[in-house]
């Protein structure tokens, strides 16, 4: 097994993980995520912030919901990867801001 495959399984769970044993619940969460995304799109459109839908956290939500609807662990893992770096940088930025009062990334 390659390192890349191991990392994907670590992020999304092995094929024998409980998420695949509860496929209906997984797909229901995928439907919820998709409905939430469309509601968020409507709200952002209403207030003139539609371009924010292209942020990685919002596109990751769509990718994750597609992965859950298709029960595809690789698609779910790619959604996790999409948002991981951005959220890590955000946490570092907020931590530095709390300690020094200076925002690094804005």
Short mmCIF file of C-alpha atoms in Angstrom, two decimals:
data_model
loop_
_atom_site.label_atom_id
_atom_site.label_comp_id
_atom_site.label_asym_id
_atom_site.label_seq_id
_atom_site.Cartn_x
_atom_site.Cartn_y
_atom_site.Cartn_z
CA UNK A 1 0.00 0.00 0.00
CA UNK A 2 1.42 3.37 -0.97
CA UNK A 3 1.81 6.29 1.41
CA UNK A 4 -0.72 8.29 -0.63
CA UNK A 5 -3.34 5.54 -0.25
CA UNK A 6 -2.61 5.29 3.47
CA UNK A 7 -3.13 9.03 3.92
CA UNK A 8 -6.45 8.91 2.05
CA UNK A 9 -7.64 6.01 4.21
CA UNK A 10 -6.51 7.84 7.35
CA UNK A 11 -8.55 10.91 6.37
CA UNK A 12 -11.66 9.13 5.10
CA UNK A 13 -11.65 5.87 6.99
CA UNK A 14 -10.98 2.41 5.64
CA UNK A 15 -13.52 0.74 3.36
CA UNK A 16 -14.57 -1.39 6.35
CA UNK A 17 -15.20 1.63 8.57
CA UNK A 18 -18.63 2.18 10.09
CA UNK A 19 -19.49 5.04 7.71
CA UNK A 20 -19.94 2.50 4.92
CA UNK A 21 -22.02 0.22 7.14
CA UNK A 22 -24.46 3.10 7.72
CA UNK A 23 -24.81 4.14 4.09
CA UNK A 24 -28.32 5.57 4.45
CA UNK A 25 -27.24 7.83 7.30
CA UNK A 26 -24.17 8.90 5.35
CA UNK A 27 -26.29 9.79 2.33
CA UNK A 28 -28.76 11.65 4.56
CA UNK A 29 -25.92 13.79 5.88
CA UNK A 30 -24.87 14.40 2.25
CA UNK A 31 -28.39 15.60 1.44
CA UNK A 32 -28.35 17.86 4.51
CA UNK A 33 -24.99 19.35 3.46
CA UNK A 34 -26.28 20.00 -0.07
CA UNK A 35 -29.50 21.62 1.19
CA UNK A 36 -27.43 23.75 3.58
CA UNK A 37 -25.16 24.82 0.71
CA UNK A 38 -28.11 25.93 -1.44
CA UNK A 39 -29.65 27.80 1.50
CA UNK A 40 -26.28 29.50 2.12
CA UNK A 41 -26.05 30.37 -1.60
CA UNK A 42 -29.47 32.00 -1.43
CA UNK A 43 -28.51 34.02 1.65
CA UNK A 44 -25.18 35.11 0.16
CA UNK A 45 -26.92 36.09 -3.09
CA UNK A 46 -29.48 38.10 -1.09
CA UNK A 47 -26.79 40.18 0.60
CA UNK A 48 -24.50 40.52 -2.43
CA UNK A 49 -21.80 38.09 -1.30
CA UNK A 50 -22.23 35.37 -3.91
CA UNK A 51 -18.48 35.20 -4.78
CA UNK A 52 -17.84 33.87 -1.26
CA UNK A 53 -19.30 30.56 -2.41
CA UNK A 54 -15.96 29.89 -4.10
CA UNK A 55 -14.07 29.82 -0.79
CA UNK A 56 -12.55 26.40 -0.12
CA UNK A 57 -14.80 25.74 2.88
CA UNK A 58 -17.92 26.26 0.75
CA UNK A 59 -16.73 24.29 -2.26
CA UNK A 60 -15.49 21.60 0.12
CA UNK A 61 -19.02 21.33 1.48
CA UNK A 62 -20.33 20.53 -2.01
CA UNK A 63 -17.54 18.04 -2.67
CA UNK A 64 -18.12 16.33 0.69
CA UNK A 65 -21.85 16.07 0.07
CA UNK A 66 -21.25 14.53 -3.37
CA UNK A 67 -18.84 12.04 -1.80
CA UNK A 68 -21.39 11.13 0.84
CA UNK A 69 -24.20 10.74 -1.67
CA UNK A 70 -21.99 8.47 -3.80
CA UNK A 71 -20.44 6.78 -0.73
CA UNK A 72 -17.02 7.49 -2.18
CA UNK A 73 -14.29 7.81 0.44
CA UNK A 74 -11.82 9.39 -1.99
CA UNK A 75 -14.16 12.26 -2.78
CA UNK A 76 -14.81 12.80 0.93
CA UNK A 77 -11.05 12.75 1.59
CA UNK A 78 -10.48 15.33 -1.13
CA UNK A 79 -13.04 17.60 0.57
CA UNK A 80 -11.13 17.25 3.84
CA UNK A 81 -7.88 18.07 2.05
CA UNK A 82 -9.48 21.12 0.37
CA UNK A 83 -10.24 22.79 3.67
CA UNK A 84 -7.42 21.50 5.86
CA UNK A 85 -4.70 23.91 4.75
CA UNK A 86 -6.96 26.96 4.75
CA UNK A 87 -8.26 26.19 8.24
CA UNK A 88 -4.77 25.48 9.56
CA UNK A 89 -3.55 28.84 8.26
CA UNK A 90 -6.61 30.54 9.73
CA UNK A 91 -5.94 28.99 13.17
CA UNK A 92 -2.30 30.11 13.05
CA UNK A 93 -3.40 33.61 12.02
CA UNK A 94 -5.93 33.87 14.86
CA UNK A 95 -3.40 32.48 17.35
CA UNK A 96 -0.81 35.08 16.33
CA UNK A 97 -3.48 37.80 16.46
CA UNK A 98 -4.51 36.77 19.98
CA UNK A 99 -0.88 36.86 21.14
CA UNK A 100 0.37 39.95 19.28
CA UNK A 101 -2.65 41.86 17.95
CA UNK A 102 -1.32 41.53 14.37
CA UNK A 103 -3.14 39.62 11.60
CA UNK A 104 -0.69 37.82 9.31
CA UNK A 105 -2.87 36.85 6.36
CA UNK A 106 -5.19 39.78 5.85
#
